[in-house]
C-alpha positions as semicolon CSV with decimal commas, in nm:
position;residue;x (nm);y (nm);z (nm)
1;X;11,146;2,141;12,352
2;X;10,901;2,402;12,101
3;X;11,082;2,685;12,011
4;X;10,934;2,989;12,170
5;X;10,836;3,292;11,847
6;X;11,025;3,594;11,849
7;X;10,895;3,885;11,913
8;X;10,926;4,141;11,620
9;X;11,097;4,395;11,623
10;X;10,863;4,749;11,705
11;X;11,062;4,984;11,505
12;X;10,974;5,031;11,192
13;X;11,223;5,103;10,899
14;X;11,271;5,488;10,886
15;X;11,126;5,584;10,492
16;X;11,409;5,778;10,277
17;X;11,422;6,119;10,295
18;X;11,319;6,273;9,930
19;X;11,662;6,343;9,870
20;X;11,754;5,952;9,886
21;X;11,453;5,870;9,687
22;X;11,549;6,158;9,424
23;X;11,874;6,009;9,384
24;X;11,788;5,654;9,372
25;X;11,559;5,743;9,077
26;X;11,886;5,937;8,900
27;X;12,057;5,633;8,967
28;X;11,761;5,379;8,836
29;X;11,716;5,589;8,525
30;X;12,078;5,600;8,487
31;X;12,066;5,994;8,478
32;X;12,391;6,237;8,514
33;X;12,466;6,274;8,860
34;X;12,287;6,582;8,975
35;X;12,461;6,820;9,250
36;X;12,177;6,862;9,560
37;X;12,339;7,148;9,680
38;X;12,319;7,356;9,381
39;X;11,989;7,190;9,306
40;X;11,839;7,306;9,665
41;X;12,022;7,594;9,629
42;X;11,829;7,711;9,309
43;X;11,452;7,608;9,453
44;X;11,586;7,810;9,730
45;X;11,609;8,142;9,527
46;X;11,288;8,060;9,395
47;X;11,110;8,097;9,739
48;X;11,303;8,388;9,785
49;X;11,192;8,548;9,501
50;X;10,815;8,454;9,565
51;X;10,819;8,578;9,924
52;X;10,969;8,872;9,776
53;X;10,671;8,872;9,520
54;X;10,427;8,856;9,787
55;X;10,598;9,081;10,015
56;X;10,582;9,375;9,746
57;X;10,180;9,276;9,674
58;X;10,134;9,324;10,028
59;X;10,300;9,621;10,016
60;X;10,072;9,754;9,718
61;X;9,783;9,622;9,932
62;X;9,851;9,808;10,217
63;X;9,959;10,155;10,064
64;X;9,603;10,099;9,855
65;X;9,362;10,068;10,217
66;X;9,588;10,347;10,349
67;X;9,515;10,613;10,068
68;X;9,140;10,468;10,086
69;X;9,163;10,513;10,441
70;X;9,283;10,911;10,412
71;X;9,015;10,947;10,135
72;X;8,714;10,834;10,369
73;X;8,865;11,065;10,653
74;X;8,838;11,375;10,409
75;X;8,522;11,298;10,280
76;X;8,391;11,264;10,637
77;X;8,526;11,589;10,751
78;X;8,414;11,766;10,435
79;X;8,020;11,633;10,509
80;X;8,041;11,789;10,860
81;X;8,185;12,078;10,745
82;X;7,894;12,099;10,439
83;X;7,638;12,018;10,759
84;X;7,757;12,303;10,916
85;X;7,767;12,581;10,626
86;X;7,416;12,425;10,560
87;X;7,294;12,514;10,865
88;X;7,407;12,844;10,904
89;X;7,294;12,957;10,549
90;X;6,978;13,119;10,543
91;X;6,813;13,076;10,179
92;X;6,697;12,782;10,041
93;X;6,926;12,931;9,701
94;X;7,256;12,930;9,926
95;X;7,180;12,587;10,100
96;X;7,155;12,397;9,785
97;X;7,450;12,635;9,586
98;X;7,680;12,445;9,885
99;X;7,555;12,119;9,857
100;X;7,637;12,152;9,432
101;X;7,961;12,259;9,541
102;X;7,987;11,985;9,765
103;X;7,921;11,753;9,507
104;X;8,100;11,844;9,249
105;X;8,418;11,887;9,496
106;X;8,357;11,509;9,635
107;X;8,331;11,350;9,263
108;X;8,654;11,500;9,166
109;X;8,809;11,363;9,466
110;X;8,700;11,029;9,419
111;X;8,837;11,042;9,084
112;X;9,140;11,143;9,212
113;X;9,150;10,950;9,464
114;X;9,026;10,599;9,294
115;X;9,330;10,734;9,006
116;X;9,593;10,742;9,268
117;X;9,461;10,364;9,389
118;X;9,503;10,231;9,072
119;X;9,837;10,380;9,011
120;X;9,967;10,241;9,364
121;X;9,793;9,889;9,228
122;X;9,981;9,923;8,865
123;X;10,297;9,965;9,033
124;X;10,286;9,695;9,286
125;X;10,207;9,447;9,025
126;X;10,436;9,546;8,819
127;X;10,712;9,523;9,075
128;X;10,574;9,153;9,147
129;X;10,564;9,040;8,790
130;X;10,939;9,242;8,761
131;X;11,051;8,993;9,027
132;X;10,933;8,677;8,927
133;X;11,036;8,749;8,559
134;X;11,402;8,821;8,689
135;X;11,395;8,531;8,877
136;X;11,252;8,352;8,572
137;X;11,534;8,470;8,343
138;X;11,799;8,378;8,641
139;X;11,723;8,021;8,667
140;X;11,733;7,976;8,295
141;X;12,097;8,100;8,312
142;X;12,155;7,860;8,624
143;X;11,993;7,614;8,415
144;X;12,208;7,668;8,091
145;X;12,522;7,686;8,331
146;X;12,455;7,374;8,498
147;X;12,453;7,249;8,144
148;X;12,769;7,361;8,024
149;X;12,951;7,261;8,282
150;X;12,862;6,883;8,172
C-alpha cells in the first residue's frame, strides 16, 4: 500500500517580534543584558518630547497666521475708511495729503506687524529647540545612569 503525502501544515511560523530579535542579537554578540523596560521606557520620552516639540511649533504657527490674520483685517478696514475720506474731500491737495498719510500709516504697521511675527517665530523655535535640548541632556544622564549601575 503507497503512502498517501501529508498535507502541510497552512500556518506559517509567526516572525519574532523586534524585541525577540533585539535580544537574540544581545545574546549572539554576547552583549550585557539590556533591561527593555527601561530601554522602551527612554525611546518613550523621546516621542514625548518630539510631540511636545511639534506641538509648541504648531503653536508658533498658529499664533503667527492669527496676528497676520488681525493685520490684513486692519489694513482692510483702514483702505475703506481712506476710500471714504477720499471721496468726501474736495481738492485734489487734500485727496492725495490722505492717501500720504495712508501710506506712511500702513508701512509702519507692516513693520510692526511683520516685527511682532518674527518675535512670535523666535520664540516658538526657541521653545522647540529648549525641548529637544532638555531632552537631549536627559537621556545622556539616563544613559550615564544605566552605566553606572553596571
Amino acid at each position: 500500500m503507497a503512502k498517501k503525502p501529508q498535507p502541510e501544515s497552512t500556518e506559517k511560523p509567526q516572525p519574532d517580534s523586534f524585541v525577540d530579535m533585539f535580544a537574540r542579537l544581545g545574546q549572539d554578540l554576547k552583549m550585557p543584558k539590556m533591561d527593555v523596560d527601561d530601554f522602551l521606557a527612554h525611546h518613550r520620552k523621546n516621542l514625548e518630547a518630539l510631540e511636545k516639540s511639534a506641538k509648541a511649533t504648531a503653536a508658533g504657527a498658529s499664533a503667527a497666521m492669527h496676528k497676520q490674520r488681525e493685520a490684513l483685517q486692519e489694513t482692510l478696514r483702514e483702505v475703506t475708511e481712506m476710500a471714504h475720506n477720499v471721496r468726501a474731500s474736495g481738492s485734489a491737495q487734500e485727496a492725495v495729503s490722505k492717501q500720504v498719510e495712508f501710506a506712511r500709516r500702513s508701512f509702519e504697521v507692516a513693520v510692526k506687524n511683520a516685527s511682532d511675527i518674527g518675535e512670535i517665530l523666535r520664540k516658538s523655535g526657541s521653545e522647540t529647540v529648549d525641548i529637544l535640548r532638555q531632552r537631549i541632556k536627559d537621556a545622556m544622564e539616563e544613559i550615564r545612569g544605566g552605566a553606572d549601575k553596571k
